[in-house]
Amino acid sequence: DTGVSQDPRHKITKRGQNVTFRCDPISEHNRLYWYRQTLGQGPEFLTYFQNEAQLEKSRLLSDRFSAERPKGSFSTLEIQRTEQGDSAMYLCASRGVGGNTIYFGEGSWLTVV
Amino acid sequence: AQRVTQPEKLLSVFKGAPVELKCNYSYSGSPELFWYVQYSRQRLQLLLRHISRESIKGFTADLNKGETSFHLKKPFAQEEDSAMYYCALRSGGYQKVTFGTGTKLQVIP
């Protein structure tokens, strides 16, 4: 499968713990996005990378959230000191140079207990 | 601020009946509008973009700037159309895409 892959697919963590999600975009896609989706809602934009540069960031991304894309390929999204309100599906997506279509991964489910 | 509204959480139609999934948006500039679809156990995928003015799987959507709407239509629903549909908007110059809350289309055989 050469689509966007995310890991882990499911994560259960205790409140206060840190979690990290990884996203591998489609090869050679220079644009990468993170979204969050809760039950009954559409995806909410979190952040956008073009190559390794983080160019857009939502106000939803509190200080506890940090995203990186150090080499312009895979990306990580870390949530520190998790809260129950962080429970959601975290979606990654990518888009190629000159491409019009954003391709989504299957998402990483986070449950904070 | 940009906003996308999908007033219906669930739309049930019989096979062969026409389908219209409503989408209204608020944005002061010239937006780019999309419809995304998520079939059961599959990832979210692009269905169509208003710029392309194309028909995908029999679906069409026309951007009406006067009514700030981008309704998705299909003349004859098929069972395989059952899915979650999201309307989305991207403002010029930015990469952020704003999604609506989605409408679940259920096609009854």
Coordinates of N, CA, C and O in Angstrom, one line a residue, chain B residues 3-7 20-29 31 33 61-73 87 89:
Chain B
R3 N -16.7 29.1 7.6 CA -17.6 28.1 8.2 C -18.3 27.3 7.2 O -18.7 27.8 6.1
V4 N -18.5 26.0 7.4 CA -19.2 25.1 6.5 C -20.3 24.5 7.3 O -20.1 23.9 8.4
T5 N -21.5 24.6 6.8 CA -22.7 24.0 7.5 C -23.4 23.0 6.6 O -23.7 23.2 5.5
Q6 N -23.5 21.8 7.2 CA -24.3 20.7 6.6 C -25.5 20.5 7.6 O -25.3 19.9 8.6
P7 N -26.7 20.9 7.2 CA -27.8 20.9 8.1 C -28.3 19.5 8.5 O -28.9 19.3 9.5
E20 N -30.0 14.9 -2.7 CA -29.4 16.3 -2.6 C -28.8 16.4 -1.2 O -29.6 16.4 -0.2
L21 N -27.5 16.5 -1.1 CA -26.9 16.8 0.2 C -26.6 18.3 0.3 O -25.8 18.8 -0.6
K22 N -27.1 18.9 1.3 CA -27.0 20.4 1.4 C -25.7 20.8 2.1 O -25.2 20.2 3.0
C23 N -25.1 21.9 1.5 CA -23.9 22.5 2.1 C -24.0 24.0 1.9 O -24.2 24.5 0.8
N24 N -23.9 24.7 3.0 CA -23.8 26.2 2.9 C -22.5 26.6 3.6 O -22.0 26.0 4.5
Y25 N -21.9 27.7 3.1 CA -20.6 28.1 3.6 C -20.7 29.6 3.9 O -21.5 30.4 3.4
S26 N -19.8 30.1 4.8 CA -19.6 31.5 5.0 C -18.1 31.8 4.8 O -17.3 31.2 5.5
Y27 N -17.9 32.7 3.9 CA -16.5 33.1 3.7 C -16.6 34.3 2.8 O -17.3 34.3 1.8
S28 N -15.8 35.3 3.1 CA -16.0 36.6 2.4 C -15.2 36.7 1.0 O -15.6 37.4 0.2
G29 N -14.2 35.8 0.9 CA -13.5 35.9 -0.3 C -13.9 34.8 -1.4 O -15.1 34.5 -1.4
P31 N -13.8 31.2 -2.2 CA -13.3 29.9 -1.7 C -13.2 28.8 -2.7 O -13.7 29.0 -3.8
L33 N -14.3 25.0 -3.0 CA -15.2 24.0 -2.3 C -15.0 22.6 -2.8 O -14.6 22.3 -4.0
A61 N -21.9 18.9 -8.3 CA -22.2 20.0 -7.3 C -21.9 21.3 -7.9 O -20.8 21.5 -8.6
D62 N -22.8 22.3 -7.8 CA -22.6 23.6 -8.4 C -22.4 24.6 -7.3 O -23.2 24.7 -6.3
L63 N -21.4 25.5 -7.5 CA -21.1 26.5 -6.5 C -22.1 27.7 -6.8 O -22.1 28.2 -7.9
N64 N -22.9 28.0 -5.9 CA -23.8 29.2 -6.0 C -23.3 30.2 -5.0 O -23.6 30.2 -3.8
K65 N -22.6 31.2 -5.6 CA -22.1 32.3 -4.7 C -23.1 33.2 -4.1 O -23.0 33.7 -3.0
G66 N -24.2 33.3 -4.8 CA -25.3 34.2 -4.3 C -25.9 33.6 -3.1 O -26.2 34.3 -2.1
E67 N -26.1 32.3 -3.1 CA -26.7 31.6 -1.9 C -25.6 31.0 -1.0 O -26.0 30.3 0.0
T68 N -24.4 31.2 -1.4 CA -23.3 30.6 -0.6 C -23.5 29.1 -0.4 O -23.5 28.6 0.8
S69 N -23.9 28.4 -1.4 CA -24.2 27.0 -1.3 C -23.3 26.1 -2.3 O -22.9 26.6 -3.3
F70 N -23.2 24.9 -1.9 CA -22.5 23.9 -2.8 C -23.1 22.6 -2.5 O -22.5 21.6 -2.0
H71 N -24.4 22.4 -2.9 CA -25.1 21.2 -2.7 C -24.6 20.1 -3.6 O -24.4 20.3 -4.8
L72 N -24.6 18.9 -3.1 CA -24.2 17.7 -3.8 C -25.5 17.0 -4.3 O -26.4 16.7 -3.5
K73 N -25.5 16.6 -5.6 CA -26.7 16.1 -6.2 C -26.4 14.8 -7.0 O -25.3 14.7 -7.6
C87 N -18.7 18.2 3.3 CA -18.5 19.4 2.5 C -17.3 20.1 3.1 O -17.1 20.2 4.3
L89 N -14.2 23.5 2.6 CA -13.8 24.8 2.0 C -12.4 25.1 2.3 O -11.9 24.9 3.4

